[in-house]
Amino acid sequence: MIPPEPPQQQLQPPPPAPPNHVVTTIENLPAEGSGGGGGGGSLSASSRAGVRQRIRKVLNREMLISVALGQVLSLLICGIGLTSKYLSEDFHANTPVFQSFLNYILLFLVYTTTLAVRQGEENLLAILRRRWWKYMILGLIDLEANYLVVKAYQYTTLTSIQLLDCFVIPVVILLSWFFLLIRYKAVHFLGIFVCILGMGCMAGADVLVGRHQGAGENKLVGDLLVLGGATLYGISNVWEEYIIRTLSRVEFLGMIGLFGAFFSGIQLAIMEHKELLKVPWDWQIGLLYVGFSACMFGLYSFMPVVIKKTSATSVNLSLLTADLYSLFCGLFLFHYKFSGLYLLSFFTILIGLVLYSSTSTYIAQDPRVYKQFRNPSGPVVDLPTTAQVEPSVTYTSLGQETEEEPHVRVA
């Protein structure tokens, strides 16, 4: 009875062998060589495939569209800057309030009248009854943000304005964090840092080529005006994002047109009526005012679309390239000096935009703030209203996300 037992013990170890043989065969299939070189070639090929897959995942169609839309806004701002420069320097027409007034009038004619003919809760009178005072404050903020930055050119340097205007980015981030409940990842802060680094590179190039003109009698006043304007811009942009995500784009533009035209008209009559009378009117000046108004109207009409697809932070990062577009046009129109640092600055900002757009931010969901939030790349997400969702819930890149607490993709 003892002799038959050893064969049974010898038959038990072989079963692991076939899987090892099959695995070895499969691993060797991609390699056309033999020996250790085949394994190394397979590893290298898989590494290259993994890198290509990561690049395709980052440079996806949605991200490229977001970056391209932001550059369209930058080109519109470039057109605004060029027409303003021609008006102020060639024709001595220093009328920033009047220029804003023309834009608000266009918004009023298009969007406010659209609200006036609507029925029900989206009608102009119904909106005014519910939240007129909120839009009145927003209209004042938007108007004065434009005025303060334009006024700063009389006191401080162009370089200071370019650098201090970046203050709008931390303002938007903080307001988005506390009021829109948006949470950022480490890669977002890295992208923001790279974008600001690109702006610093551009400011350095301006100093090297001597394009830091514009200093006036009181540089401190000019710097404070820029900081004030940047702060108001940040408030306006975050408020705009909230409105277009929870209400509608047409309502925002219609109410901005209504109150913006009202307050800019008053400010124009008080502060700028004498300057307006000094303008040497002819067809060229008229054409420049038309071009400025068209660019401003396009910027105001198109920006809510881009903000809804991305975010206020992403839009403000995209607008950092506007100064570079103006500079590239100025090389031919105003004979600016060129520096290779400008190209370096441009591509640095674009790299920062790609980094920021490569991953999504998240919403710390609070049903008291958002009852319904639209996901740009998917269907409408209804937030749970049960007691399980606490206002203090946040989603960050450091924490784990659970299935019971859904997240919404923002940018």
mmCIF file of C-alpha atoms in Angstrom:
data_model
loop_
_atom_site.group_PDB
_atom_site.id
_atom_site.type_symbol
_atom_site.label_atom_id
_atom_site.label_comp_id
_atom_site.label_asym_id
_atom_site.label_seq_id
_atom_site.Cartn_x
_atom_site.Cartn_y
_atom_site.Cartn_z
ATOM 1 C CA MET A 1 0.000 0.000 0.000
ATOM 2 C CA ILE A 2 2.935 2.324 0.563
ATOM 3 C CA PRO A 3 4.388 2.289 -3.021
ATOM 4 C CA PRO A 4 1.302 3.856 -4.711
ATOM 5 C CA GLU A 5 1.463 6.962 -2.437
ATOM 6 C CA PRO A 6 4.636 8.607 -3.836
ATOM 7 C CA PRO A 7 3.200 8.941 -7.363
ATOM 8 C CA GLN A 8 0.194 10.810 -5.903
ATOM 9 C CA GLN A 9 2.492 13.244 -4.087
ATOM 10 C CA GLN A 10 4.509 13.833 -7.244
ATOM 11 C CA LEU A 11 1.402 14.590 -9.280
ATOM 12 C CA GLN A 12 0.246 17.461 -7.026
ATOM 13 C CA PRO A 13 3.047 20.048 -7.660
ATOM 14 C CA PRO A 14 2.723 20.162 -11.506
ATOM 15 C CA PRO A 15 -0.650 22.090 -11.674
ATOM 16 C CA PRO A 16 1.025 25.525 -11.046
ATOM 17 C CA ALA A 17 3.387 24.866 -13.949
ATOM 18 C CA PRO A 18 0.897 25.326 -16.830
ATOM 19 C CA PRO A 19 -0.133 28.838 -15.686
ATOM 20 C CA ASN A 20 3.520 29.821 -15.404
ATOM 21 C CA HIS A 21 4.173 28.431 -18.850
ATOM 22 C CA VAL A 22 1.156 30.271 -20.315
ATOM 23 C CA VAL A 23 2.082 33.541 -18.621
ATOM 24 C CA THR A 24 5.626 33.312 -19.898
ATOM 25 C CA THR A 25 4.356 32.628 -23.380
ATOM 26 C CA ILE A 26 1.984 35.593 -23.324
ATOM 27 C CA GLU A 27 4.650 37.949 -22.005
ATOM 28 C CA ASN A 28 7.007 36.873 -24.752
ATOM 29 C CA LEU A 29 4.488 37.292 -27.543
ATOM 30 C CA PRO A 30 5.025 41.109 -28.098
ATOM 31 C CA ALA A 31 8.793 40.709 -28.196
ATOM 32 C CA GLU A 32 10.270 39.848 -31.568
ATOM 33 C CA GLY A 33 13.691 39.116 -30.079
ATOM 34 C CA SER A 34 14.718 36.475 -27.628
ATOM 35 C CA GLY A 35 16.298 36.334 -24.176
ATOM 36 C CA GLY A 36 16.316 39.303 -21.802
ATOM 37 C CA GLY A 37 16.174 41.836 -24.667
ATOM 38 C CA GLY A 38 12.650 40.752 -25.473
ATOM 39 C CA GLY A 39 11.393 41.512 -21.976
ATOM 40 C CA GLY A 40 13.116 44.906 -22.012
ATOM 41 C CA GLY A 41 11.583 45.776 -25.384
ATOM 42 C CA SER A 42 8.139 44.805 -24.129
ATOM 43 C CA LEU A 43 8.560 46.972 -21.038
ATOM 44 C CA SER A 44 9.744 49.921 -23.122
ATOM 45 C CA ALA A 45 6.846 49.562 -25.552
ATOM 46 C CA SER A 46 4.313 49.393 -22.735
ATOM 47 C CA SER A 47 5.884 52.463 -21.106
ATOM 48 C CA ARG A 48 5.638 54.419 -24.345
ATOM 49 C CA ALA A 49 2.034 53.319 -24.780
ATOM 50 C CA GLY A 50 1.282 54.428 -21.222
ATOM 51 C CA VAL A 51 2.819 57.852 -21.832
ATOM 52 C CA ARG A 52 0.855 58.281 -25.066
ATOM 53 C CA GLN A 53 -2.327 57.284 -23.276
ATOM 54 C CA ARG A 54 -1.703 59.836 -20.515
ATOM 55 C CA ILE A 55 -1.052 62.585 -23.084
ATOM 56 C CA ARG A 56 -4.245 61.726 -24.961
ATOM 57 C CA LYS A 57 -6.129 61.753 -21.679
ATOM 58 C CA VAL A 58 -4.807 65.203 -20.773
ATOM 59 C CA LEU A 59 -5.012 66.769 -24.248
ATOM 60 C CA ASN A 60 -8.589 65.657 -24.823
ATOM 61 C CA ARG A 61 -11.086 67.419 -27.046
ATOM 62 C CA GLU A 62 -12.977 69.043 -24.187
ATOM 63 C CA MET A 63 -9.836 70.538 -22.652
ATOM 64 C CA LEU A 64 -8.600 71.887 -26.004
ATOM 65 C CA ILE A 65 -11.990 73.479 -26.665
ATOM 66 C CA SER A 66 -11.915 75.129 -23.239
ATOM 67 C CA VAL A 67 -8.464 76.610 -23.878
ATOM 68 C CA ALA A 68 -9.492 77.765 -27.370
ATOM 69 C CA LEU A 69 -12.637 79.475 -26.070
ATOM 70 C CA GLY A 70 -10.558 81.337 -23.513
ATOM 71 C CA GLN A 71 -8.243 82.562 -26.261
ATOM 72 C CA VAL A 72 -11.226 83.915 -28.193
ATOM 73 C CA LEU A 73 -12.014 86.070 -25.153
ATOM 74 C CA SER A 74 -8.379 87.208 -25.052
ATOM 75 C CA LEU A 75 -8.565 88.264 -28.710
ATOM 76 C CA LEU A 76 -11.697 90.299 -27.994
ATOM 77 C CA ILE A 77 -9.889 92.053 -25.134
ATOM 78 C CA CYS A 78 -7.001 92.667 -27.509
ATOM 79 C CA GLY A 79 -9.420 94.421 -29.883
ATOM 80 C CA ILE A 80 -10.764 96.483 -26.978
ATOM 81 C CA GLY A 81 -7.240 97.540 -25.999
ATOM 82 C CA LEU A 82 -6.187 98.463 -29.532
ATOM 83 C CA THR A 83 -9.259 100.627 -30.227
ATOM 84 C CA SER A 84 -8.898 102.327 -26.845
ATOM 85 C CA LYS A 85 -5.234 103.058 -27.554
ATOM 86 C CA TYR A 86 -6.044 104.647 -30.910
ATOM 87 C CA LEU A 87 -8.829 106.727 -29.362
ATOM 88 C CA SER A 88 -6.732 108.018 -26.449
ATOM 89 C CA GLU A 89 -3.341 108.524 -28.125
ATOM 90 C CA ASP A 90 -4.113 109.378 -31.750
ATOM 91 C CA PHE A 91 -7.394 111.268 -31.312
ATOM 92 C CA HIS A 92 -7.095 112.344 -27.640
ATOM 93 C CA ALA A 93 -10.517 110.909 -26.812
ATOM 94 C CA ASN A 94 -10.240 109.918 -23.143
ATOM 95 C CA THR A 95 -13.793 108.712 -22.578
ATOM 96 C CA PRO A 96 -13.741 105.361 -20.691
ATOM 97 C CA VAL A 97 -17.181 105.896 -19.112
ATOM 98 C CA PHE A 98 -18.759 106.779 -22.467
ATOM 99 C CA GLN A 99 -17.233 103.668 -24.025
ATOM 100 C CA SER A 100 -18.700 101.516 -21.244
ATOM 101 C CA PHE A 101 -22.011 103.334 -21.643
ATOM 102 C CA LEU A 102 -22.183 102.301 -25.319
ATOM 103 C CA ASN A 103 -21.640 98.665 -24.378
ATOM 104 C CA TYR A 104 -24.321 98.730 -21.678
ATOM 105 C CA ILE A 105 -26.761 100.318 -24.123
ATOM 106 C CA LEU A 106 -26.174 97.455 -26.576
ATOM 107 C CA LEU A 107 -26.724 94.910 -23.802
ATOM 108 C CA PHE A 108 -29.907 96.735 -22.835
ATOM 109 C CA LEU A 109 -31.253 96.763 -26.393
ATOM 110 C CA VAL A 110 -30.571 93.061 -26.966
ATOM 111 C CA TYR A 111 -30.968 91.283 -23.636
ATOM 112 C CA THR A 112 -33.082 93.575 -21.438
ATOM 113 C CA THR A 113 -35.718 93.853 -24.163
ATOM 114 C CA THR A 114 -35.638 90.050 -24.476
ATOM 115 C CA LEU A 115 -36.490 89.795 -20.780
ATOM 116 C CA ALA A 116 -39.229 92.412 -21.206
ATOM 117 C CA VAL A 117 -41.148 90.318 -23.767
ATOM 118 C CA ARG A 118 -40.870 87.056 -21.808
ATOM 119 C CA GLN A 119 -43.781 85.666 -19.840
ATOM 120 C CA GLY A 120 -44.051 84.317 -16.324
ATOM 121 C CA GLU A 121 -41.257 84.241 -13.761
ATOM 122 C CA GLU A 122 -38.576 85.092 -16.363
ATOM 123 C CA ASN A 123 -40.206 88.403 -17.221
ATOM 124 C CA LEU A 124 -38.248 91.593 -16.530
ATOM 125 C CA LEU A 125 -40.723 92.956 -13.982
ATOM 126 C CA ALA A 126 -40.897 89.631 -12.123
ATOM 127 C CA ILE A 127 -37.101 89.541 -11.862
ATOM 128 C CA LEU A 128 -36.958 93.137 -10.653
ATOM 129 C CA ARG A 129 -39.538 92.457 -7.968
ATOM 130 C CA ARG A 130 -37.554 89.530 -6.570
ATOM 131 C CA ARG A 131 -33.917 90.669 -6.747
ATOM 132 C CA TRP A 132 -33.569 94.186 -8.169
ATOM 133 C CA TRP A 133 -31.219 95.357 -5.414
ATOM 134 C CA LYS A 134 -28.784 92.502 -6.048
ATOM 135 C CA TYR A 135 -28.454 93.384 -9.720
ATOM 136 C CA MET A 136 -28.156 97.059 -8.846
ATOM 137 C CA ILE A 137 -25.097 96.276 -6.697
ATOM 138 C CA LEU A 138 -23.677 93.999 -9.401
ATOM 139 C CA GLY A 139 -24.140 96.700 -12.052
ATOM 140 C CA LEU A 140 -22.231 99.217 -9.917
ATOM 141 C CA ILE A 141 -19.419 96.726 -9.262
ATOM 142 C CA ASP A 142 -19.046 95.892 -12.944
ATOM 143 C CA LEU A 143 -19.002 99.542 -13.999
ATOM 144 C CA GLU A 144 -16.489 100.677 -11.386
ATOM 145 C CA ALA A 145 -14.183 97.720 -12.038
ATOM 146 C CA ASN A 146 -13.782 98.876 -15.635
ATOM 147 C CA TYR A 147 -13.394 102.508 -14.611
ATOM 148 C CA LEU A 148 -10.739 101.946 -11.918
ATOM 149 C CA VAL A 149 -8.412 99.906 -14.135
ATOM 150 C CA VAL A 150 -8.662 102.385 -17.029
ATOM 151 C CA LYS A 151 -8.113 105.299 -14.641
ATOM 152 C CA ALA A 152 -4.979 103.632 -13.237
ATOM 153 C CA TYR A 153 -3.154 104.150 -16.556
ATOM 154 C CA GLN A 154 -2.919 107.851 -15.715
ATOM 155 C CA TYR A 155 -0.919 107.202 -12.534
ATOM 156 C CA THR A 156 1.145 104.027 -12.719
ATOM 157 C CA THR A 157 3.190 102.033 -15.207
ATOM 158 C CA LEU A 158 1.986 99.487 -17.724
ATOM 159 C CA THR A 159 4.141 96.828 -16.048
ATOM 160 C CA SER A 160 2.561 97.486 -12.654
ATOM 161 C CA ILE A 161 -0.913 97.222 -14.154
ATOM 162 C CA GLN A 162 -0.090 93.916 -15.851
ATOM 163 C CA LEU A 163 1.296 92.391 -12.666
ATOM 164 C CA LEU A 164 -1.206 93.799 -10.171
ATOM 165 C CA ASP A 165 -4.125 92.916 -12.423
ATOM 166 C CA CYS A 166 -3.253 89.258 -11.697
ATOM 167 C CA PHE A 167 -4.634 89.927 -8.222
ATOM 168 C CA VAL A 168 -8.026 89.039 -9.707
ATOM 169 C CA ILE A 169 -6.972 85.353 -9.742
ATOM 170 C CA PRO A 170 -6.576 84.855 -5.947
ATOM 171 C CA VAL A 171 -9.755 86.902 -5.441
ATOM 172 C CA VAL A 172 -11.706 84.578 -7.751
ATOM 173 C CA ILE A 173 -10.198 81.471 -6.114
ATOM 174 C CA LEU A 174 -11.111 82.586 -2.589
ATOM 175 C CA LEU A 175 -14.630 83.676 -3.517
ATOM 176 C CA SER A 176 -15.203 80.470 -5.499
ATOM 177 C CA TRP A 177 -13.984 78.427 -2.517
ATOM 178 C CA PHE A 178 -16.246 80.072 0.067
ATOM 179 C CA PHE A 179 -19.333 81.020 -1.973
ATOM 180 C CA LEU A 180 -19.429 78.588 -4.916
ATOM 181 C CA LEU A 181 -17.942 75.780 -2.783
ATOM 182 C CA ILE A 182 -15.437 74.853 -5.491
ATOM 183 C CA ARG A 183 -12.516 72.711 -4.388
ATOM 184 C CA TYR A 184 -9.177 72.652 -6.215
ATOM 185 C CA LYS A 185 -6.472 70.018 -6.589
ATOM 186 C CA ALA A 186 -2.714 70.440 -6.426
ATOM 187 C CA VAL A 187 -2.447 70.445 -10.234
ATOM 188 C CA HIS A 188 -4.780 73.465 -10.394
ATOM 189 C CA PHE A 189 -2.530 75.493 -8.117
ATOM 190 C CA LEU A 190 0.473 74.363 -10.159
ATOM 191 C CA GLY A 191 -1.207 75.576 -13.351
ATOM 192 C CA ILE A 192 -2.077 78.918 -11.738
ATOM 193 C CA PHE A 193 1.516 79.337 -10.572
ATOM 194 C CA VAL A 194 2.852 78.619 -14.073
ATOM 195 C CA CYS A 195 0.431 81.152 -15.606
ATOM 196 C CA ILE A 196 1.485 83.886 -13.182
ATOM 197 C CA LEU A 197 5.110 82.970 -13.850
ATOM 198 C CA GLY A 198 4.445 83.604 -17.532
ATOM 199 C CA MET A 199 2.995 87.017 -16.701
ATOM 200 C CA GLY A 200 6.106 87.841 -14.688
ATOM 201 C CA CYS A 201 8.212 86.865 -17.679
ATOM 202 C CA MET A 202 6.214 89.243 -19.873
ATOM 203 C CA ALA A 203 6.588 92.094 -17.378
ATOM 204 C CA GLY A 204 10.349 91.476 -17.289
ATOM 205 C CA ALA A 205 10.480 91.613 -21.078
ATOM 206 C CA ASP A 206 8.628 94.952 -20.991
ATOM 207 C CA VAL A 207 11.275 96.367 -18.674
ATOM 208 C CA LEU A 208 14.141 95.061 -20.823
ATOM 209 C CA VAL A 209 12.781 96.573 -24.046
ATOM 210 C CA GLY A 210 11.761 99.821 -22.326
ATOM 211 C CA ARG A 211 8.005 99.347 -22.707
ATOM 212 C CA HIS A 212 7.198 100.240 -19.100
ATOM 213 C CA GLN A 213 5.954 103.726 -19.899
ATOM 214 C CA GLY A 214 2.896 105.245 -18.342
ATOM 215 C CA ALA A 215 4.151 106.358 -14.931
ATOM 216 C CA GLY A 216 2.282 109.385 -13.693
ATOM 217 C CA GLU A 217 2.484 111.704 -10.778
ATOM 218 C CA ASN A 218 1.434 109.226 -8.088
ATOM 219 C CA LYS A 219 2.332 105.601 -8.672
ATOM 220 C CA LEU A 220 0.904 104.433 -5.352
ATOM 221 C CA VAL A 221 -2.540 105.774 -6.264
ATOM 222 C CA GLY A 222 -2.370 103.965 -9.592
ATOM 223 C CA ASP A 223 -1.375 100.686 -7.968
ATOM 224 C CA LEU A 224 -4.228 100.954 -5.468
ATOM 225 C CA LEU A 225 -6.662 101.646 -8.314
ATOM 226 C CA VAL A 226 -5.508 98.489 -10.099
ATOM 227 C CA LEU A 227 -5.893 96.395 -6.954
ATOM 228 C CA GLY A 228 -9.349 97.836 -6.365
ATOM 229 C CA GLY A 229 -10.391 97.190 -9.957
ATOM 230 C CA ALA A 230 -9.020 93.625 -9.847
ATOM 231 C CA THR A 231 -10.950 92.939 -6.634
ATOM 232 C CA LEU A 232 -14.182 94.226 -8.168
ATOM 233 C CA TYR A 233 -13.534 92.175 -11.317
ATOM 234 C CA GLY A 234 -13.159 89.062 -9.178
ATOM 235 C CA ILE A 235 -16.417 89.728 -7.339
ATOM 236 C CA SER A 236 -18.235 90.387 -10.605
ATOM 237 C CA ASN A 237 -16.910 87.235 -12.286
ATOM 238 C CA VAL A 238 -17.775 84.907 -9.403
ATOM 239 C CA TRP A 239 -21.225 86.478 -9.098
ATOM 240 C CA GLU A 240 -21.639 86.026 -12.843
ATOM 241 C CA GLU A 241 -20.719 82.331 -12.585
ATOM 242 C CA TYR A 242 -23.279 81.816 -9.831
ATOM 243 C CA ILE A 243 -26.046 83.508 -11.835
ATOM 244 C CA ILE A 244 -25.466 81.706 -15.120
ATOM 245 C CA ARG A 245 -25.297 78.315 -13.379
ATOM 246 C CA THR A 246 -28.368 78.774 -11.177
ATOM 247 C CA LEU A 247 -30.468 81.211 -13.252
ATOM 248 C CA SER A 248 -29.686 82.112 -16.882
ATOM 249 C CA ARG A 249 -27.220 83.908 -19.099
ATOM 250 C CA VAL A 250 -29.897 86.158 -20.613
ATOM 251 C CA GLU A 251 -31.063 87.293 -17.185
ATOM 252 C CA PHE A 252 -27.528 88.210 -16.153
ATOM 253 C CA LEU A 253 -26.788 90.174 -19.338
ATOM 254 C CA GLY A 254 -30.202 91.824 -19.371
ATOM 255 C CA MET A 255 -29.923 93.095 -15.817
ATOM 256 C CA ILE A 256 -26.303 94.172 -16.300
ATOM 257 C CA GLY A 257 -27.410 96.114 -19.375
ATOM 258 C CA LEU A 258 -30.241 97.772 -17.458
ATOM 259 C CA PHE A 259 -28.368 98.892 -14.356
ATOM 260 C CA GLY A 260 -25.029 99.356 -16.143
ATOM 261 C CA ALA A 261 -26.598 101.783 -18.626
ATOM 262 C CA PHE A 262 -28.378 103.622 -15.794
ATOM 263 C CA PHE A 263 -25.328 104.150 -13.577
ATOM 264 C CA SER A 264 -22.846 104.761 -16.415
ATOM 265 C CA GLY A 265 -25.218 107.373 -17.831
ATOM 266 C CA ILE A 266 -25.254 109.182 -14.482
ATOM 267 C CA GLN A 267 -21.468 108.922 -14.124
ATOM 268 C CA LEU A 268 -21.011 110.134 -17.705
ATOM 269 C CA ALA A 269 -23.159 113.215 -17.106
ATOM 270 C CA ILE A 270 -21.287 114.092 -13.898
ATOM 271 C CA MET A 271 -17.655 113.259 -14.674
ATOM 272 C CA GLU A 272 -17.095 113.011 -18.420
ATOM 273 C CA HIS A 273 -19.455 115.329 -20.263
ATOM 274 C CA LYS A 274 -16.711 117.940 -20.821
ATOM 275 C CA GLU A 275 -14.303 115.362 -22.258
ATOM 276 C CA LEU A 276 -17.012 114.132 -24.582
ATOM 277 C CA LEU A 277 -17.523 117.631 -25.967
ATOM 278 C CA LYS A 278 -13.791 117.886 -26.768
ATOM 279 C CA VAL A 279 -13.780 114.813 -29.018
ATOM 280 C CA PRO A 280 -13.020 115.813 -32.667
ATOM 281 C CA TRP A 281 -15.764 113.752 -34.244
ATOM 282 C CA ASP A 282 -15.197 112.290 -37.694
ATOM 283 C CA TRP A 283 -15.756 108.964 -39.457
ATOM 284 C CA GLN A 284 -12.503 107.460 -38.122
ATOM 285 C CA ILE A 285 -13.376 108.156 -34.502
ATOM 286 C CA GLY A 286 -16.875 106.869 -35.105
ATOM 287 C CA LEU A 287 -15.473 103.669 -36.595
ATOM 288 C CA LEU A 288 -13.180 103.181 -33.589
ATOM 289 C CA TYR A 289 -16.096 103.611 -31.185
ATOM 290 C CA VAL A 290 -18.102 101.089 -33.202
ATOM 291 C CA GLY A 291 -15.181 98.633 -33.145
ATOM 292 C CA PHE A 292 -14.720 99.073 -29.403
ATOM 293 C CA SER A 293 -18.427 98.590 -28.709
ATOM 294 C CA ALA A 294 -18.569 95.479 -30.924
ATOM 295 C CA CYS A 295 -15.629 93.878 -29.097
ATOM 296 C CA MET A 296 -17.057 94.752 -25.679
ATOM 297 C CA PHE A 297 -20.492 93.448 -26.602
ATOM 298 C CA GLY A 298 -18.952 90.238 -27.940
ATOM 299 C CA LEU A 299 -16.883 89.844 -24.761
ATOM 300 C CA TYR A 300 -19.867 90.314 -22.454
ATOM 301 C CA SER A 301 -22.104 88.040 -24.542
ATOM 302 C CA PHE A 302 -19.561 85.246 -24.987
ATOM 303 C CA MET A 303 -17.925 85.228 -21.551
ATOM 304 C CA PRO A 304 -20.936 83.654 -19.755
ATOM 305 C CA VAL A 305 -20.851 80.801 -22.280
ATOM 306 C CA VAL A 306 -17.176 80.122 -21.531
ATOM 307 C CA ILE A 307 -17.619 80.505 -17.768
ATOM 308 C CA LYS A 308 -20.474 77.991 -17.783
ATOM 309 C CA LYS A 309 -18.362 75.497 -19.728
ATOM 310 C CA THR A 310 -15.248 76.050 -17.590
ATOM 311 C CA SER A 311 -15.194 78.386 -14.564
ATOM 312 C CA ALA A 312 -14.450 81.986 -13.599
ATOM 313 C CA THR A 313 -10.931 80.991 -12.514
ATOM 314 C CA SER A 314 -10.179 79.290 -15.834
ATOM 315 C CA VAL A 315 -11.459 82.300 -17.778
ATOM 316 C CA ASN A 316 -9.273 84.745 -15.852
ATOM 317 C CA LEU A 317 -6.229 82.554 -16.455
ATOM 318 C CA SER A 318 -7.036 82.517 -20.182
ATOM 319 C CA LEU A 319 -7.284 86.302 -20.252
ATOM 320 C CA LEU A 320 -3.629 86.608 -19.203
ATOM 321 C CA THR A 321 -2.649 86.142 -22.857
ATOM 322 C CA ALA A 322 -4.643 89.231 -23.936
ATOM 323 C CA ASP A 323 -1.703 91.557 -23.224
ATOM 324 C CA LEU A 324 0.534 89.375 -25.368
ATOM 325 C CA TYR A 325 -1.891 89.481 -28.300
ATOM 326 C CA SER A 326 -1.983 93.270 -27.981
ATOM 327 C CA LEU A 327 1.808 93.323 -27.921
ATOM 328 C CA PHE A 328 2.116 91.132 -31.021
ATOM 329 C CA CYS A 329 -0.270 93.481 -32.854
ATOM 330 C CA GLY A 330 1.695 96.458 -31.541
ATOM 331 C CA LEU A 331 4.869 95.124 -33.150
ATOM 332 C CA PHE A 332 3.319 95.987 -36.527
ATOM 333 C CA LEU A 333 0.959 98.837 -35.635
ATOM 334 C CA PHE A 334 2.974 100.785 -33.059
ATOM 335 C CA HIS A 335 6.510 99.467 -33.816
ATOM 336 C CA TYR A 336 7.091 97.945 -30.396
ATOM 337 C CA LYS A 337 10.440 96.306 -29.751
ATOM 338 C CA PHE A 338 10.427 92.515 -29.776
ATOM 339 C CA SER A 339 11.959 90.192 -27.213
ATOM 340 C CA GLY A 340 12.131 86.422 -27.212
ATOM 341 C CA LEU A 341 10.836 86.525 -23.648
ATOM 342 C CA TYR A 342 7.413 87.436 -25.038
ATOM 343 C CA LEU A 343 7.165 84.111 -26.848
ATOM 344 C CA LEU A 344 8.449 82.328 -23.747
ATOM 345 C CA SER A 345 5.801 84.106 -21.695
ATOM 346 C CA PHE A 346 3.044 83.178 -24.153
ATOM 347 C CA PHE A 347 3.864 79.473 -24.198
ATOM 348 C CA THR A 348 4.390 79.429 -20.422
ATOM 349 C CA ILE A 349 0.874 80.762 -19.897
ATOM 350 C CA LEU A 350 -0.534 78.213 -22.351
ATOM 351 C CA ILE A 351 1.249 75.401 -20.490
ATOM 352 C CA GLY A 352 -0.269 76.669 -17.248
ATOM 353 C CA LEU A 353 -3.713 76.685 -18.867
ATOM 354 C CA VAL A 354 -3.256 73.100 -20.033
ATOM 355 C CA LEU A 355 -2.181 72.058 -16.543
ATOM 356 C CA TYR A 356 -5.153 73.771 -14.936
ATOM 357 C CA SER A 357 -7.619 72.306 -17.458
ATOM 358 C CA SER A 358 -6.132 68.810 -17.337
ATOM 359 C CA THR A 359 -8.301 67.766 -14.384
ATOM 360 C CA SER A 360 -11.621 68.764 -12.899
ATOM 361 C CA THR A 361 -12.448 70.721 -9.795
ATOM 362 C CA TYR A 362 -15.158 69.545 -7.409
ATOM 363 C CA ILE A 363 -18.121 70.978 -5.590
ATOM 364 C CA ALA A 364 -18.591 70.695 -1.836
ATOM 365 C CA GLN A 365 -22.291 70.093 -2.121
ATOM 366 C CA ASP A 366 -24.633 72.095 0.026
ATOM 367 C CA PRO A 367 -28.336 71.868 -0.916
ATOM 368 C CA ARG A 368 -28.912 75.248 0.697
ATOM 369 C CA VAL A 369 -26.666 76.853 -1.932
ATOM 370 C CA TYR A 370 -27.367 74.762 -5.050
ATOM 371 C CA LYS A 371 -30.648 72.953 -5.518
ATOM 372 C CA GLN A 372 -29.672 72.069 -9.041
ATOM 373 C CA PHE A 373 -26.297 72.334 -10.723
ATOM 374 C CA ARG A 374 -25.654 71.660 -14.401
ATOM 375 C CA ASN A 375 -22.679 69.538 -15.335
ATOM 376 C CA PRO A 376 -21.136 70.972 -18.555
ATOM 377 C CA SER A 377 -20.287 67.517 -19.884
ATOM 378 C CA GLY A 378 -23.348 65.602 -18.730
ATOM 379 C CA PRO A 379 -26.956 65.733 -17.594
ATOM 380 C CA VAL A 380 -28.401 67.852 -14.837
ATOM 381 C CA VAL A 381 -27.446 66.556 -11.405
ATOM 382 C CA ASP A 382 -30.033 66.846 -8.638
ATOM 383 C CA LEU A 383 -28.369 67.163 -5.285
ATOM 384 C CA PRO A 384 -29.800 65.052 -2.463
ATOM 385 C CA THR A 385 -31.894 66.932 0.056
ATOM 386 C CA THR A 386 -31.771 64.370 2.825
ATOM 387 C CA ALA A 387 -30.090 64.920 6.145
ATOM 388 C CA GLN A 388 -27.166 62.746 5.070
ATOM 389 C CA VAL A 389 -25.595 65.605 3.080
ATOM 390 C CA GLU A 390 -23.966 68.075 5.441
ATOM 391 C CA PRO A 391 -23.015 71.637 4.417
ATOM 392 C CA SER A 392 -19.465 70.973 5.578
ATOM 393 C CA VAL A 393 -18.831 68.119 3.126
ATOM 394 C CA THR A 394 -15.921 68.893 0.822
ATOM 395 C CA TYR A 395 -14.185 67.060 -1.999
ATOM 396 C CA THR A 396 -10.481 67.533 -2.441
ATOM 397 C CA SER A 397 -7.671 65.658 -4.102
ATOM 398 C CA LEU A 398 -6.512 64.514 -0.661
ATOM 399 C CA GLY A 399 -9.718 62.857 0.485
ATOM 400 C CA GLN A 400 -11.605 59.778 -0.629
ATOM 401 C CA GLU A 401 -14.811 60.200 -2.585
ATOM 402 C CA THR A 402 -17.722 57.947 -1.704
ATOM 403 C CA GLU A 403 -20.564 56.849 -3.901
ATOM 404 C CA GLU A 404 -23.134 58.280 -1.479
ATOM 405 C CA GLU A 405 -21.677 61.762 -1.995
ATOM 406 C CA PRO A 406 -21.702 62.477 -5.746
ATOM 407 C CA HIS A 407 -19.372 65.117 -7.181
ATOM 408 C CA VAL A 408 -20.041 67.538 -10.007
ATOM 409 C CA ARG A 409 -17.487 68.324 -12.673
ATOM 410 C CA VAL A 410 -16.923 72.060 -13.074
ATOM 411 C CA ALA A 411 -13.822 72.694 -15.153
#
